[in-house]
Amino acid sequence: MERMDGEQKSSSWQDGQLSGAVYHGGPELGKVIVAAYERYLVSNPLHPDVFPTIRKMDAEVVAMCLRIYNHPSGAGTTTSGGTESIIMSVKTHRDWARTVKGITEPEIIIPASAHAAFDKAGDYMKVKVHQIPVDPETRMVDLAWVSRAINPNTIMLVGSAVNFPDGCMDDIEGLSALALKHNIGLHVDCCLGSFIVPFLDDAGFPTRPFDFRVKGVTAISCDTHKYGFAPKGSSVIMYRTPELRQYQYYVNPDWAGGVYASPSIAGSRPGALLAGAWAAMQFIGRDGYVASCRSIVGAAKSIENSIRTEIPELYVLGNPMASVVAFGSKDASLNILEVGDKMSKKGWHLNALSNPSAVHIACTRLTVPVVGQFIADLKDAIQEAKSAPSGTGNMVALYGLGNSSAVGPTMVGKLAAAFIDTLYLA
Ligand SMILES: Cc1ncc(COP(=O)(O)O)c(C=O)c1O
């Protein structure tokens, strides 16, 4: 991790040059989490009779999230991360729709900007996924298009608050009206918005309705392991009612090993992680989350403003509401992925986006002190990309290949699978 390979500066995560990835709550919190982890090292919530404290912490993590999302009488479970929360929600709505509405060929409707976890969930749960384009200006899902895509097999709509690519929020109230009209589910993905979006108002930033106060919302995913600062492996899936949550459970009364029941995909689960999540939430507290929202969103706004006012070559995608700012090139002669590659050489780890081609940064607490450096480096990177495009950096090579021909995406898919193979070369 400390490696410097000459060509490209390989930065350590502490220096704030990473987009997202490390959601650090500070050195003090680190010690608290390690202490909680150590104390509950061997615990497993699959055995609540043996580990009653862990059972209570599990319940309290969910209850705290339900309060934050303004629905204490709702229900939920913890999971291993945003992807599992989303997979669980798709299963829950699928089984609800089969039981209550007799739907046997279920479909969900997601914005093109929704996280890939919904496609993965569709794949795993055998649910068809319709992707709806987003408005090129607002980056919100096109509601008229969503409305046209709804059919008798539709079980659930999806909105993001906020989405991963550009940090914008869909029109949750508009989606809610459609969900109520057709008596279908509405999942609001707050995995990334987690402990930022619910505190925007208190931190003094503009916001829009997105939580359970919007009547048609049936489920919300919230990642404690992102801006909740819990250790990795921790997320919460919430439902409007305990009855809906029942469709998530797996229950097998006939198993040779005894009556088996578990709330989510895993059987045994790491109680130590739950203790870490519970401790993180207690330690940071509501005031701490408001303060971190203020500084993180403040950093994102300052990046957004600098791009809009000081960098004429770039534009900001949509109106980002929280921690993510995405930017593209206004000028056909400037390749934004080349800019991304030049930023990599300066030690930044940014994310490349496709459709449109863009780059984003997800701000964390670690980004806050280096905002000025980011803008200075970005200005330099643009000049370098204009005067000396290398055309050989990772972003240009990978995304260029994807767009190069009809077989480009297949090639990228094969490369990605081969990449996973290499990760397991011992
Ligand atoms: C909007 C959104 N949803 C879902 C996820 C998936 O979360 P995880 O990586 O914890 O599975 C992410 C991750 O970045 C995200 O940004």
Coordinates of C-alpha atoms and ligand atoms in Angstrom, one line a residue:
M1 CA 0.0 0.0 0.0
E2 CA 3.0 2.3 0.5
R3 CA 4.4 1.4 -2.9
M4 CA 5.6 4.1 -5.3
D5 CA 6.1 2.8 -8.8
G6 CA 7.7 5.9 -10.2
E7 CA 5.1 6.4 -13.0
Q8 CA 2.1 6.6 -10.8
K9 CA 2.0 7.7 -7.2
S10 CA 0.3 5.1 -5.1
S11 CA -1.1 7.0 -2.2
S12 CA -2.0 5.6 1.2
W13 CA -5.7 6.0 2.2
Q14 CA -4.9 8.4 5.0
D15 CA -3.9 11.3 2.8
G16 CA -7.4 11.9 1.6
Q17 CA -6.8 11.3 -2.1
L18 CA -9.3 8.4 -2.3
S19 CA -12.8 8.8 -3.7
G20 CA -15.2 7.2 -1.1
A21 CA -13.9 3.7 -0.1
V22 CA -12.6 4.6 3.4
Y23 CA -15.3 6.1 5.5
H24 CA -13.1 6.9 8.5
G25 CA -14.6 8.2 11.7
G26 CA -11.4 9.3 13.3
P27 CA -8.6 7.7 15.4
E28 CA -10.6 7.7 18.6
L29 CA -13.5 5.9 17.0
G30 CA -11.1 3.3 15.6
K31 CA -10.1 2.5 19.2
V32 CA -13.7 2.2 20.3
I33 CA -14.5 -0.1 17.4
V34 CA -11.5 -2.4 18.1
A35 CA -12.5 -2.6 21.8
A36 CA -16.1 -3.5 20.9
Y37 CA -14.8 -6.0 18.4
E38 CA -12.5 -7.6 20.9
R39 CA -15.1 -7.9 23.6
Y40 CA -17.6 -9.7 21.3
L41 CA -15.1 -11.5 19.1
V42 CA -16.7 -14.9 19.2
S43 CA -20.3 -13.8 19.2
N44 CA -22.9 -14.9 16.6
P45 CA -26.4 -13.4 16.4
L46 CA -27.6 -16.8 15.0
H47 CA -27.6 -17.8 18.7
P48 CA -29.5 -15.1 20.5
D49 CA -29.8 -17.3 23.6
V50 CA -26.1 -17.5 23.9
F51 CA -25.4 -13.9 22.9
P52 CA -28.3 -11.8 24.2
T53 CA -26.3 -8.5 24.2
I54 CA -25.6 -9.0 20.5
R55 CA -29.2 -9.6 19.8
K56 CA -30.1 -6.3 21.6
M57 CA -27.4 -4.4 19.7
D58 CA -28.6 -5.9 16.4
A59 CA -32.2 -4.7 17.2
E60 CA -30.9 -1.3 18.4
V61 CA -28.9 -0.6 15.3
V62 CA -32.0 -1.1 13.2
A63 CA -34.2 0.9 15.6
M64 CA -31.7 3.8 15.5
C65 CA -31.8 3.8 11.7
L66 CA -35.6 3.7 11.7
R67 CA -35.7 6.8 13.9
I68 CA -33.2 8.6 11.7
Y69 CA -35.4 7.8 8.7
N70 CA -38.5 9.0 10.6
H71 CA -40.4 5.7 11.0
P72 CA -39.8 4.2 14.4
S73 CA -42.8 1.8 14.0
G74 CA -41.2 0.3 10.8
A75 CA -39.1 -2.9 10.8
G76 CA -35.8 -4.0 9.4
T77 CA -32.7 -6.2 9.7
T78 CA -29.0 -5.7 9.6
T79 CA -27.0 -7.1 6.6
S80 CA -23.4 -7.4 5.5
G81 CA -23.5 -4.4 3.2
G82 CA -25.5 -2.3 0.7
T83 CA -25.6 -5.0 -1.9
E84 CA -27.1 -7.6 0.5
S85 CA -29.6 -5.0 1.7
I86 CA -30.7 -4.4 -1.9
I87 CA -30.8 -8.2 -2.7
M88 CA -32.9 -8.7 0.4
S89 CA -35.4 -6.0 -0.6
V90 CA -35.8 -7.4 -4.1
K91 CA -36.5 -10.9 -2.6
T92 CA -38.9 -9.4 -0.1
H93 CA -40.9 -7.5 -2.7
R94 CA -40.8 -10.5 -5.0
D95 CA -42.2 -12.8 -2.4
W96 CA -44.8 -10.2 -1.2
A97 CA -46.0 -9.7 -4.8
R98 CA -46.2 -13.5 -5.4
T99 CA -48.3 -14.0 -2.2
V100 CA -50.4 -10.9 -2.3
K101 CA -50.8 -10.2 -6.0
G102 CA -50.1 -13.6 -7.6
I103 CA -47.2 -12.2 -9.7
T104 CA -45.0 -15.1 -10.9
E105 CA -42.9 -13.2 -13.4
P106 CA -41.7 -10.2 -11.4
E107 CA -40.1 -7.1 -12.8
I108 CA -38.5 -4.1 -11.1
I109 CA -38.0 -0.6 -12.6
I110 CA -34.8 1.2 -11.8
P111 CA -33.1 4.4 -12.9
A112 CA -30.1 4.0 -15.2
S113 CA -28.2 5.7 -12.4
A114 CA -29.2 3.1 -9.8
H115 CA -26.4 0.9 -8.3
A116 CA -25.4 -2.3 -10.0
A117 CA -26.5 -4.1 -6.9
F118 CA -30.1 -4.0 -8.3
D119 CA -29.0 -5.7 -11.5
K120 CA -27.2 -8.2 -9.4
A121 CA -30.3 -8.7 -7.2
G122 CA -32.4 -9.2 -10.4
D123 CA -29.9 -11.8 -11.6
Y124 CA -29.8 -13.7 -8.3
M125 CA -33.5 -13.5 -7.6
K126 CA -34.7 -14.1 -11.1
V127 CA -36.4 -10.8 -11.3
K128 CA -36.4 -8.9 -14.6
V129 CA -34.9 -5.4 -14.4
H130 CA -36.0 -2.4 -16.6
Q131 CA -33.5 0.4 -16.7
I132 CA -35.0 3.8 -17.3
P133 CA -32.9 6.8 -18.5
V134 CA -32.3 9.8 -16.4
D135 CA -32.9 13.4 -17.5
P136 CA -29.6 14.6 -18.9
E137 CA -29.8 17.9 -17.1
T138 CA -31.3 17.0 -13.7
R139 CA -29.9 13.4 -13.7
M140 CA -33.2 12.4 -12.0
V141 CA -35.0 9.3 -13.4
D142 CA -37.6 10.2 -16.1
L143 CA -40.9 9.8 -14.4
A144 CA -43.0 9.7 -17.6
W145 CA -40.8 6.8 -18.8
V146 CA -41.1 5.0 -15.5
S147 CA -44.9 5.4 -15.7
R148 CA -45.0 3.8 -19.2
A149 CA -42.8 0.9 -18.1
I150 CA -45.1 -0.1 -15.2
N151 CA -47.1 -3.2 -16.2
P152 CA -49.0 -6.0 -14.3
N153 CA -45.7 -7.8 -13.5
T154 CA -44.1 -4.8 -11.9
I155 CA -43.4 -5.4 -8.2
M156 CA -41.2 -2.5 -7.2
L157 CA -39.8 0.9 -8.3
V158 CA -36.4 2.2 -7.3
G159 CA -35.1 5.7 -6.5
S160 CA -31.7 6.7 -5.2
A161 CA -31.0 9.2 -2.4
V162 CA -28.4 9.7 -3.5
N163 CA -27.0 7.7 -6.5
F164 CA -23.5 6.5 -6.9
P165 CA -22.5 7.9 -10.3
D166 CA -23.3 11.6 -9.8
G167 CA -24.6 12.0 -6.3
C168 CA -28.1 13.3 -7.4
M169 CA -31.4 12.4 -5.8
D170 CA -34.3 11.0 -7.8
D171 CA -37.8 12.5 -7.4
I172 CA -38.9 10.3 -4.6
E173 CA -42.3 12.0 -4.2
G174 CA -43.0 11.5 -7.9
L175 CA -42.0 7.8 -7.7
S176 CA -44.1 7.4 -4.6
A177 CA -47.2 8.7 -6.3
L178 CA -46.7 6.1 -9.0
A179 CA -46.1 3.3 -6.5
L180 CA -49.2 4.2 -4.6
K181 CA -51.3 4.4 -7.7
H182 CA -50.3 0.9 -8.8
N183 CA -50.0 -0.7 -5.3
I184 CA -46.3 -1.7 -5.8
G185 CA -43.2 -1.3 -3.7
L186 CA -40.8 1.7 -3.8
H187 CA -37.2 1.1 -2.6
V188 CA -35.2 4.2 -1.8
D189 CA -31.5 3.4 -2.0
C190 CA -29.8 5.4 0.8
C191 CA -26.8 3.2 0.9
L192 CA -24.5 6.1 0.0
G193 CA -26.8 8.8 1.4
S194 CA -26.7 6.7 4.7
F195 CA -25.8 9.2 7.5
I196 CA -25.5 12.2 5.2
V197 CA -28.8 12.7 3.5
P198 CA -31.0 12.4 6.7
F199 CA -28.9 15.2 8.3
L200 CA -28.7 17.7 5.3
D201 CA -31.5 19.8 6.8
D202 CA -29.9 20.0 10.3
A203 CA -26.5 20.8 8.7
G204 CA -28.0 23.7 6.8
F205 CA -28.1 22.3 3.2
P206 CA -31.0 22.1 0.8
T207 CA -32.8 18.7 0.8
R208 CA -36.0 17.1 -0.6
P209 CA -38.4 14.5 0.9
F210 CA -36.9 11.0 0.6
D211 CA -37.6 8.9 3.7
F212 CA -40.6 7.1 5.2
R213 CA -42.5 10.3 5.5
V214 CA -43.1 9.9 1.8
K215 CA -46.1 7.6 1.9
G216 CA -45.3 5.3 -1.0
V217 CA -41.8 4.4 0.2
T218 CA -41.9 0.7 1.3
A219 CA -38.2 0.0 1.8
I220 CA -34.9 2.0 2.5
S221 CA -31.4 0.6 2.4
C222 CA -28.9 2.5 4.6
D223 CA -25.2 1.6 4.9
T224 CA -23.9 1.9 8.5
H225 CA -20.5 1.0 7.0
K226 CA -20.3 4.2 4.9
Y227 CA -21.1 7.6 6.5
G228 CA -22.2 5.8 9.7
F229 CA -18.5 5.0 10.2
A230 CA -19.2 1.4 11.3
P231 CA -16.6 -1.2 10.4
K232 CA -17.0 -2.7 6.9
G233 CA -19.6 -5.4 6.6
S234 CA -22.5 -3.5 8.0
S235 CA -25.8 -2.2 6.5
V236 CA -29.5 -1.9 7.4
I237 CA -32.5 -2.8 5.3
M238 CA -35.7 -1.1 6.6
Y239 CA -39.4 -1.8 5.7
R240 CA -42.5 0.2 6.3
T241 CA -44.2 -2.7 8.2
P242 CA -43.1 -5.7 10.1
E243 CA -45.5 -7.7 7.9
L244 CA -43.4 -6.8 4.8
R245 CA -40.2 -7.8 6.6
Q246 CA -41.6 -11.3 7.0
Y247 CA -41.1 -11.9 3.3
Q248 CA -37.4 -11.5 3.8
Y249 CA -37.0 -14.4 6.3
Y250 CA -35.9 -17.9 5.4
V251 CA -37.7 -20.4 7.6
N252 CA -37.3 -24.2 7.4
P253 CA -39.2 -26.1 10.0
D254 CA -38.3 -29.5 8.5
W255 CA -34.5 -29.4 8.4
A256 CA -32.8 -32.5 9.8
G257 CA -30.6 -30.2 11.9
G258 CA -33.6 -28.7 13.7
V259 CA -36.0 -25.8 13.0
Y260 CA -34.0 -23.3 11.1
A261 CA -34.8 -19.6 10.7
S262 CA -32.6 -16.7 9.6
P263 CA -33.4 -13.1 8.7
S264 CA -31.0 -12.6 5.7
I265 CA -28.7 -14.4 3.3
A266 CA -26.0 -15.4 5.9
G267 CA -26.5 -18.1 8.5
S268 CA -23.8 -17.4 11.1
R269 CA -23.1 -13.7 11.3
P270 CA -20.2 -11.8 12.9
G271 CA -21.6 -10.4 16.2
A272 CA -18.3 -8.5 16.7
L273 CA -19.1 -6.4 13.6
L274 CA -22.5 -5.6 15.0
A275 CA -21.0 -4.5 18.3
G276 CA -18.6 -2.3 16.2
A277 CA -21.5 -0.7 14.4
W278 CA -23.5 -0.2 17.5
A279 CA -20.5 1.3 19.3
A280 CA -19.8 3.6 16.3
M281 CA -23.4 4.9 16.3
Q282 CA -23.3 5.5 20.1
F283 CA -19.9 7.2 19.9
I284 CA -20.7 9.6 17.0
G285 CA -24.3 10.3 18.0
R286 CA -26.8 12.5 16.2
D287 CA -24.7 15.7 16.8
G288 CA -21.6 14.0 15.5
Y289 CA -23.4 12.9 12.3
V290 CA -24.7 16.4 11.7
A291 CA -21.2 17.8 12.2
S292 CA -19.7 15.3 9.8
C293 CA -22.5 16.0 7.2
R294 CA -21.7 19.7 7.5
S295 CA -18.0 19.2 6.8
I296 CA -18.2 16.5 4.2
V297 CA -21.1 18.1 2.2
G298 CA -19.3 21.5 2.7
A299 CA -16.2 20.0 1.0
A300 CA -18.3 18.6 -1.9
K301 CA -20.1 22.0 -2.3
S302 CA -16.8 23.8 -2.4
I303 CA -15.5 21.4 -5.1
E304 CA -18.7 21.8 -7.1
N305 CA -18.5 25.6 -6.8
S306 CA -14.9 25.7 -7.9
I307 CA -15.5 23.6 -10.9
R308 CA -18.5 25.7 -11.9
T309 CA -16.8 29.0 -11.4
E310 CA -13.1 28.5 -12.0
I311 CA -12.8 25.6 -14.5
P312 CA -14.5 26.6 -17.8
E313 CA -13.5 23.3 -19.5
L314 CA -15.7 21.2 -17.2
Y315 CA -19.3 20.9 -16.2
V316 CA -20.9 19.4 -13.1
L317 CA -23.5 16.6 -13.7
G318 CA -26.9 17.5 -12.3
N319 CA -27.4 19.1 -8.9
P320 CA -25.5 16.9 -6.5
M321 CA -27.0 17.0 -3.0
A322 CA -24.6 15.2 -0.8
S323 CA -21.0 14.0 -0.9
V324 CA -20.4 13.1 -4.5
V325 CA -19.5 15.5 -7.3
A326 CA -19.2 14.2 -10.9
F327 CA -17.8 16.2 -13.8
G328 CA -17.4 15.9 -17.5
S329 CA -15.7 17.8 -20.3
K330 CA -17.5 20.6 -22.2
D331 CA -14.9 20.5 -24.9
A332 CA -14.8 17.6 -27.4
S333 CA -11.0 18.0 -27.6
L334 CA -10.5 17.3 -23.9
N335 CA -11.0 13.7 -22.8
I336 CA -12.2 13.6 -19.2
L337 CA -10.8 10.1 -18.7
E338 CA -7.4 11.5 -19.7
V339 CA -7.9 14.1 -16.9
G340 CA -8.8 11.2 -14.6
D341 CA -5.6 9.4 -15.6
K342 CA -3.5 12.6 -15.0
M343 CA -5.1 12.9 -11.6
S344 CA -4.1 9.2 -10.8
K345 CA -0.5 10.2 -11.5
K346 CA -0.9 12.9 -8.8
G347 CA -2.0 10.2 -6.4
W348 CA -5.8 10.6 -6.6
H349 CA -8.1 7.6 -6.9
L350 CA -11.2 8.9 -8.6
N351 CA -14.0 6.9 -10.2
A352 CA -14.6 6.8 -14.0
L353 CA -18.2 6.9 -15.2
S354 CA -19.8 6.0 -18.5
N355 CA -22.9 7.4 -20.2
P356 CA -21.9 10.2 -20.2
S357 CA -18.1 9.8 -19.9
A358 CA -17.3 11.5 -16.6
V359 CA -15.2 11.3 -13.4
H360 CA -16.4 11.6 -9.8
I361 CA -15.1 12.1 -6.3
A362 CA -17.0 10.9 -3.3
C363 CA -15.9 13.2 -0.4
T364 CA -15.3 11.7 3.0
R365 CA -13.9 13.2 6.2
L366 CA -10.4 12.5 4.8
T367 CA -11.2 14.7 1.8
V368 CA -12.1 17.8 3.8
P369 CA -8.5 19.0 4.5
V370 CA -7.4 18.4 0.9
V371 CA -10.1 20.2 -1.1
G372 CA -7.8 23.0 -2.1
Q373 CA -5.2 20.5 -3.3
F374 CA -7.8 18.7 -5.3
I375 CA -8.8 21.8 -7.2
A376 CA -5.2 22.8 -7.8
D377 CA -4.3 19.3 -9.1
L378 CA -7.5 19.2 -11.2
K379 CA -6.6 22.5 -13.0
D380 CA -3.0 21.2 -13.6
A381 CA -4.4 17.8 -14.8
I382 CA -6.6 19.6 -17.4
Q383 CA -3.7 21.5 -18.8
E384 CA -1.6 18.3 -19.0
A385 CA -4.4 16.4 -20.6
K386 CA -4.7 19.1 -23.2
S387 CA -1.1 19.5 -24.0
A388 CA 0.2 16.0 -23.5
P389 CA -2.5 13.3 -23.6
S390 CA -0.8 10.0 -23.0
G391 CA -3.7 7.9 -24.2
T392 CA -2.4 5.0 -22.2
G393 CA -3.7 5.5 -18.7
N394 CA -6.1 3.0 -17.0
M395 CA -9.3 5.0 -17.4
V396 CA -8.7 5.8 -21.1
A397 CA -7.6 2.2 -21.9
L398 CA -10.4 0.4 -20.1
Y399 CA -13.3 2.7 -21.0
G400 CA -11.9 3.3 -24.5
L401 CA -11.9 -0.4 -25.1
G402 CA -15.5 -0.6 -23.8
N403 CA -16.6 2.0 -26.4
S404 CA -14.3 0.9 -29.2
S405 CA -16.6 -1.6 -31.0
A406 CA -19.6 -3.8 -30.7
V407 CA -17.4 -6.4 -28.9
G408 CA -15.8 -3.9 -26.6
P409 CA -18.2 -4.4 -23.7
T410 CA -17.8 -8.2 -23.9
M411 CA -14.0 -7.8 -23.9
V412 CA -14.2 -5.6 -20.8
G413 CA -16.4 -8.2 -19.2
K414 CA -13.8 -10.9 -19.9
L415 CA -11.1 -8.7 -18.5
A416 CA -13.1 -8.0 -15.4
A417 CA -13.6 -11.7 -14.7
A418 CA -9.9 -12.4 -15.4
F419 CA -9.1 -9.6 -12.9
I420 CA -11.1 -11.4 -10.2
D421 CA -9.2 -14.6 -11.0
T422 CA -5.9 -12.7 -10.4
L423 CA -7.2 -11.5 -7.1
Y424 CA -7.2 -15.1 -5.9
L425 CA -3.7 -15.9 -7.1
A426 CA -2.0 -16.7 -3.8
Ligands
LIG1 C1 -25.9 4.2 -4.1 C2 -25.3 2.9 -3.7 N1 -26.1 1.8 -3.5 C3 -25.6 0.6 -3.1 C4 -24.2 0.4 -2.9 C5 -23.7 -0.9 -2.6 O1 -23.0 -0.9 -1.4 P1 -22.0 -2.1 -0.9 O2 -20.7 -1.8 -1.7 O3 -21.8 -1.8 0.5 O4 -22.5 -3.4 -1.2 C6 -23.4 1.5 -3.1 C7 -21.9 1.4 -2.9 O5 -21.2 2.3 -3.2 C8 -23.9 2.8 -3.5 O6 -23.2 3.9 -3.7

